[in-house]
Coordinates of C-alpha atoms in Angstrom, one line a residue:
M1 CA 88.9 -96.8 103.7
N2 CA 90.8 -95.3 106.4
K3 CA 88.4 -95.7 109.5
R4 CA 89.9 -96.4 112.7
R5 CA 87.9 -97.3 115.9
A6 CA 87.3 -94.5 118.3
T7 CA 88.0 -95.2 121.8
M8 CA 85.4 -96.7 124.4
V9 CA 85.8 -93.4 126.1
R10 CA 85.2 -91.3 123.2
A11 CA 82.3 -93.0 121.9
T12 CA 80.6 -93.2 125.3
A13 CA 80.5 -89.6 125.8
L14 CA 79.1 -88.9 122.3
L15 CA 76.2 -91.2 123.3
A16 CA 74.4 -88.5 124.9
S17 CA 74.5 -86.4 121.5
A18 CA 73.0 -89.6 119.5
A19 CA 69.6 -88.3 119.6
M20 CA 70.8 -86.0 116.5
L21 CA 72.0 -89.1 114.6
A22 CA 70.1 -90.9 111.8
A23 CA 69.2 -94.0 111.2
C24 CA 69.5 -97.8 110.6
G25 CA 66.3 -100.0 110.5
A26 CA 63.1 -98.6 112.3
Q27 CA 59.7 -97.9 111.8
V28 CA 59.0 -94.5 110.3
E29 CA 56.5 -92.0 112.1
A30 CA 55.8 -89.7 109.1
Q31 CA 53.9 -86.6 109.9
S32 CA 52.5 -84.4 107.3
Q33 CA 50.8 -80.7 107.3
N34 CA 48.1 -79.1 105.7
G35 CA 46.3 -82.5 104.7
S36 CA 49.2 -83.3 102.4
D37 CA 50.5 -86.8 101.7
A38 CA 53.9 -85.8 101.4
P39 CA 55.4 -86.4 104.8
T40 CA 57.2 -83.3 106.7
E41 CA 59.3 -85.3 109.0
A42 CA 60.1 -88.9 109.6
T43 CA 61.1 -90.8 113.1
I44 CA 63.9 -93.4 112.6
E45 CA 66.5 -95.1 114.7
N46 CA 70.3 -95.1 114.5
C47 CA 72.9 -96.7 116.7
G48 CA 70.3 -97.4 119.5
E49 CA 68.9 -93.6 119.4
K50 CA 65.6 -92.6 117.8
V51 CA 66.0 -89.0 115.8
T52 CA 62.9 -87.1 114.1
Y53 CA 64.1 -85.4 110.5
P54 CA 62.4 -82.6 109.0
V55 CA 62.9 -83.5 105.2
P56 CA 66.4 -82.0 104.2
Q57 CA 66.1 -79.3 101.8
R58 CA 70.0 -79.0 101.1
P59 CA 71.6 -82.6 102.0
V60 CA 75.0 -83.2 101.3
A61 CA 76.9 -87.0 100.9
Y62 CA 80.2 -87.9 101.8
D63 CA 82.4 -90.4 99.7
V64 CA 81.1 -93.0 97.5
S65 CA 79.0 -94.9 100.1
G66 CA 76.8 -91.9 101.0
S67 CA 76.7 -90.4 97.7
E68 CA 75.4 -93.9 95.9
K69 CA 73.0 -94.5 98.5
M70 CA 71.3 -91.2 97.5
F71 CA 71.8 -91.9 93.8
A72 CA 70.5 -95.3 94.0
L73 CA 67.1 -93.5 95.3
G74 CA 66.7 -91.1 92.7
L75 CA 67.7 -88.2 94.8
A76 CA 70.3 -86.7 92.8
D77 CA 68.1 -83.9 91.8
R78 CA 67.6 -82.7 95.4
M79 CA 71.1 -82.8 96.7
R80 CA 72.9 -79.6 97.7
G81 CA 76.2 -81.5 96.6
Y82 CA 78.9 -84.1 97.6
V83 CA 82.1 -84.3 99.0
M84 CA 84.7 -86.9 97.5
N85 CA 87.9 -87.4 97.8
S86 CA 90.2 -87.8 94.6
L87 CA 91.1 -91.0 95.4
G88 CA 87.6 -92.1 94.7
D89 CA 87.9 -90.5 90.9
P90 CA 88.0 -94.1 89.4
S91 CA 85.1 -94.8 91.0
I92 CA 83.2 -92.2 89.8
A93 CA 84.3 -93.1 86.4
G94 CA 83.0 -96.7 86.4
S95 CA 79.9 -95.9 88.3
P96 CA 76.5 -96.8 87.2
W97 CA 75.3 -93.5 88.6
K98 CA 78.3 -91.7 86.7
E99 CA 75.7 -88.9 85.2
D100 CA 74.5 -87.9 88.8
Y101 CA 77.8 -87.5 90.0
A102 CA 78.2 -85.1 87.2
S103 CA 74.8 -83.1 87.8
V104 CA 75.6 -82.7 91.6
E105 CA 78.1 -80.2 92.7
R106 CA 81.4 -81.6 93.9
L107 CA 81.9 -79.6 97.3
G108 CA 85.5 -81.1 97.5
T109 CA 88.2 -83.7 96.8
S110 CA 89.6 -84.4 100.3
R111 CA 87.7 -85.1 103.3
V112 CA 84.7 -83.5 104.3
T113 CA 85.0 -80.8 106.8
R114 CA 82.6 -78.7 109.0
E115 CA 83.7 -75.5 106.8
I116 CA 82.9 -77.3 103.7
L117 CA 79.3 -78.1 104.8
V118 CA 78.8 -74.4 106.8
N119 CA 79.8 -72.5 103.3
A120 CA 77.4 -74.6 101.3
K121 CA 74.7 -74.1 103.7
A122 CA 73.8 -77.5 104.0
D123 CA 70.9 -78.8 106.7
W124 CA 71.7 -82.4 106.4
V125 CA 74.7 -84.6 105.9
I126 CA 75.4 -88.5 105.6
A127 CA 78.9 -89.9 106.6
G128 CA 80.7 -92.5 108.4
W129 CA 82.1 -92.8 112.0
N130 CA 85.7 -92.1 111.4
S131 CA 85.2 -91.9 107.9
G132 CA 83.8 -88.8 107.7
F133 CA 82.7 -87.8 111.3
S134 CA 85.9 -87.4 113.5
E135 CA 86.1 -85.8 116.7
E136 CA 89.9 -85.4 116.3
R137 CA 89.1 -83.4 112.9
G138 CA 86.3 -81.5 114.7
I139 CA 83.5 -82.7 112.6
T140 CA 80.8 -84.5 114.9
P141 CA 77.0 -84.6 114.7
K142 CA 77.1 -82.7 117.9
L143 CA 79.3 -79.8 116.7
L144 CA 77.0 -79.8 113.1
E145 CA 74.1 -79.2 115.3
Q146 CA 75.2 -76.6 116.7
V147 CA 75.5 -74.6 113.3
G148 CA 71.9 -76.2 112.4
I149 CA 73.3 -79.3 110.4
R150 CA 71.6 -82.3 111.2
S151 CA 73.7 -85.7 110.6
Y152 CA 73.0 -89.2 109.4
L153 CA 75.8 -91.9 110.5
H154 CA 76.1 -94.9 107.9
S155 CA 74.8 -97.9 110.1
E156 CA 78.1 -99.9 109.3
T157 CA 80.1 -97.7 111.5
C158 CA 77.5 -97.9 114.4
W159 CA 79.6 -100.5 115.9
D160 CA 82.2 -97.9 116.3
F161 CA 80.4 -95.1 117.4
T162 CA 78.8 -96.9 120.1
A163 CA 81.8 -98.6 121.3
G164 CA 80.6 -101.6 120.1
K165 CA 76.7 -101.5 121.8
S166 CA 75.1 -101.4 118.1
D167 CA 76.1 -104.1 115.5
M168 CA 74.7 -105.5 112.5
S169 CA 76.0 -107.4 109.4
P170 CA 77.3 -105.1 106.8
F171 CA 74.5 -105.8 103.9
D172 CA 71.9 -105.6 106.9
A173 CA 73.4 -102.4 107.8
L174 CA 73.1 -101.4 103.8
Y175 CA 69.5 -102.5 103.9
A176 CA 68.6 -100.0 106.8
D177 CA 70.5 -97.3 105.6
L178 CA 68.5 -97.4 102.1
R179 CA 65.4 -98.0 103.9
N180 CA 65.9 -94.9 106.4
I181 CA 67.0 -92.9 103.6
G182 CA 63.8 -93.9 102.4
D183 CA 61.4 -92.6 105.1
I184 CA 63.4 -89.3 105.4
F185 CA 63.2 -88.3 101.9
G186 CA 59.6 -89.5 101.2
V187 CA 60.8 -92.4 98.7
R188 CA 60.2 -95.5 100.9
D189 CA 59.0 -97.4 97.8
R190 CA 62.1 -97.2 96.0
A191 CA 64.2 -98.0 98.8
D192 CA 62.3 -101.1 99.5
D193 CA 62.5 -102.0 95.9
L194 CA 66.0 -101.2 95.9
V195 CA 66.7 -103.6 98.8
A196 CA 64.6 -106.5 97.4
D197 CA 66.8 -106.1 93.8
L198 CA 69.8 -106.5 95.8
E199 CA 68.7 -109.5 98.0
S200 CA 68.0 -111.3 94.6
R201 CA 71.4 -110.4 93.0
F202 CA 72.9 -111.4 96.1
D203 CA 70.9 -114.8 96.2
K204 CA 71.8 -115.6 92.8
V205 CA 75.6 -115.1 93.0
T206 CA 75.3 -117.7 96.2
A207 CA 73.3 -120.1 93.9
S208 CA 76.2 -120.3 91.8
V209 CA 78.4 -121.6 94.4
P210 CA 79.5 -125.1 93.8
D211 CA 78.1 -127.6 95.7
G212 CA 80.3 -129.4 98.2
E213 CA 83.3 -127.1 98.0
E214 CA 84.9 -125.7 101.0
P215 CA 85.0 -121.9 101.1
V216 CA 87.7 -120.4 99.6
R217 CA 90.0 -118.2 101.7
V218 CA 90.5 -115.0 100.3
F219 CA 92.4 -112.1 101.6
V220 CA 91.3 -108.4 101.0
Y221 CA 94.5 -106.5 100.2
D222 CA 93.6 -102.7 100.3
S223 CA 97.0 -101.2 101.1
G224 CA 100.4 -101.2 103.0
T225 CA 103.8 -102.5 103.0
D226 CA 105.1 -102.6 106.6
Q227 CA 101.8 -103.7 107.6
P228 CA 98.8 -104.7 105.1
Y229 CA 95.5 -102.8 105.7
T230 CA 92.9 -105.3 105.2
A231 CA 88.9 -105.7 105.8
G232 CA 87.6 -107.1 109.2
K233 CA 84.2 -108.3 110.3
H234 CA 82.4 -104.8 110.1
A235 CA 83.1 -104.1 106.7
A236 CA 81.3 -105.3 103.4
P237 CA 83.8 -107.1 101.9
T238 CA 83.5 -109.6 104.7
Q239 CA 80.2 -110.5 103.5
I240 CA 81.0 -109.9 100.0
I241 CA 83.1 -112.8 100.1
D242 CA 80.7 -115.1 101.9
V243 CA 78.3 -114.3 98.9
A244 CA 80.6 -115.6 96.5
G245 CA 81.5 -118.8 98.1
G246 CA 84.8 -117.7 100.4
V247 CA 85.7 -116.9 103.8
N248 CA 87.6 -113.4 104.7
V249 CA 90.9 -114.9 106.5
F250 CA 90.3 -111.7 108.6
K251 CA 87.0 -112.1 109.2
N252 CA 87.3 -112.2 113.1
L253 CA 89.3 -109.0 113.2
D254 CA 87.1 -106.5 115.3
D255 CA 87.4 -103.5 113.1
G256 CA 86.0 -102.4 109.6
W257 CA 89.1 -101.7 108.1
G258 CA 92.6 -102.4 109.8
A259 CA 96.0 -103.1 109.9
V260 CA 97.4 -106.8 110.8
G261 CA 101.0 -108.2 110.3
W262 CA 102.6 -110.3 107.2
E263 CA 103.0 -113.0 109.7
A264 CA 99.2 -113.3 110.0
V265 CA 98.5 -113.1 106.1
V266 CA 101.3 -116.1 105.7
K267 CA 99.8 -118.1 108.4
A268 CA 96.2 -117.8 106.9
E269 CA 97.4 -119.1 103.5
P270 CA 94.9 -117.1 101.5
E271 CA 93.9 -119.0 98.0
V272 CA 92.8 -115.6 96.7
I273 CA 93.9 -112.0 96.9
V274 CA 91.2 -109.1 96.4
V275 CA 93.3 -106.0 95.4
V276 CA 90.9 -102.8 96.1
D277 CA 91.6 -100.5 93.3
Y278 CA 91.6 -96.7 94.1
A279 CA 93.3 -93.6 92.2
D280 CA 96.5 -93.2 94.0
Q281 CA 97.7 -96.8 94.6
P282 CA 96.9 -98.6 91.0
A283 CA 96.0 -102.5 91.4
Q284 CA 98.7 -103.6 88.8
D285 CA 101.2 -102.0 91.5
K286 CA 99.9 -103.6 94.2
I287 CA 99.8 -107.1 92.3
A288 CA 103.6 -106.7 91.6
Y289 CA 104.3 -105.6 95.1
L290 CA 102.6 -108.9 96.5
K291 CA 104.3 -111.0 93.9
S292 CA 107.7 -109.7 95.0
A293 CA 107.2 -110.0 98.7
P294 CA 109.4 -112.9 99.6
Q295 CA 107.4 -113.6 102.8
L296 CA 104.5 -114.2 100.6
K297 CA 105.7 -116.4 97.5
N298 CA 104.9 -119.8 99.1
T299 CA 101.3 -118.6 99.8
P300 CA 98.4 -120.4 97.7
A301 CA 97.3 -116.9 96.3
V302 CA 100.8 -115.7 95.2
R303 CA 102.1 -119.2 94.0
D304 CA 99.0 -119.7 91.6
N305 CA 98.7 -116.2 90.6
N306 CA 95.2 -115.8 92.0
F307 CA 94.5 -112.2 92.0
H308 CA 91.3 -110.2 91.9
V309 CA 90.9 -106.5 91.2
I310 CA 87.7 -104.9 92.5
S311 CA 87.1 -101.1 92.7
Y312 CA 86.9 -99.1 95.9
G313 CA 83.3 -98.4 94.9
D314 CA 82.3 -101.9 95.2
M315 CA 83.6 -102.7 98.6
V316 CA 82.6 -99.8 100.6
S317 CA 79.1 -100.0 101.9
G318 CA 76.7 -99.5 99.0
P319 CA 74.4 -100.5 96.6
R320 CA 77.4 -101.3 94.5
N321 CA 78.0 -104.0 96.8
A322 CA 76.1 -106.4 94.7
Q323 CA 78.4 -105.5 91.8
G324 CA 81.4 -106.7 94.0
A325 CA 79.7 -109.9 94.8
E326 CA 78.9 -110.5 91.5
S327 CA 82.5 -109.9 90.3
L328 CA 84.0 -112.0 92.9
G329 CA 81.7 -115.0 92.4
T330 CA 82.4 -114.8 88.8
Y331 CA 86.2 -115.2 89.7
L332 CA 86.2 -118.1 91.8
R333 CA 83.8 -120.0 89.3
S334 CA 86.6 -119.1 86.5
I335 CA 89.1 -120.9 88.9
G336 CA 86.9 -123.8 89.8
R337 CA 85.6 -122.6 92.9

């Protein structure tokens, strides 16, 4: 979750190559050859640009977000592999698609790199801007195109890549990705069914919110001691919290994930703290730190011991966002909210 917003200059410069990117929420223009019903290419839209993809033959996914969007659409057997930082190992262990993770080759246990993709002879990769693709690390759609690898950018990160020119809610971004991947791989019916199922699950969580209750003030604690790292307006947790009957106290932070000051946390008076759990920073250690921090002792969440742990895999953009909303909704109902 270490995305950082690209500068306006860099993002604008990259727009010239954005036609190589993939997709968020457009109509498909599938074409077939030799009279076959199977599409050989699809045209979709991402970050304000249209791109036409041949059907990928050796696709690679990066991190939980990319991998599980593919797995949820039944595409594991068509993947060349995935790259996952070892910090995501607990998310794999708790994933509904654990068997798919086991069946698909893991190509790396750190960040995705150009070298990994070239060595795997990949022809397509899905990742996010500044969470996978990075100008600083030399792995951008433009550079990958030069070695014959097409790129798909998570719609959730379009706001960052295009310097705010393309923006949508986290769940709309998720739905766009699922539909676009469905179009690219010729499984749009599966994508539509999955989106409908996710929408239904979110609606059920919202329907469980007690009438007349003020939204619960929720702070998402990812990591950090000098400064806490938290979810902003562009990240999935903000909408997960909304669905569950709360409000992210940093919903106006113009970022996906970013650092804030402890004074701002105290001022926000969170009633519940959602703690993100992943490998190198166990949730119980984070909770112990928050309880011991003198500046937080009078906040309602710490005073009332209102901590709820959610897996990293449920908090990044992906089909497990529904599981995150259900988990948080159940917890809030358990404390009378």
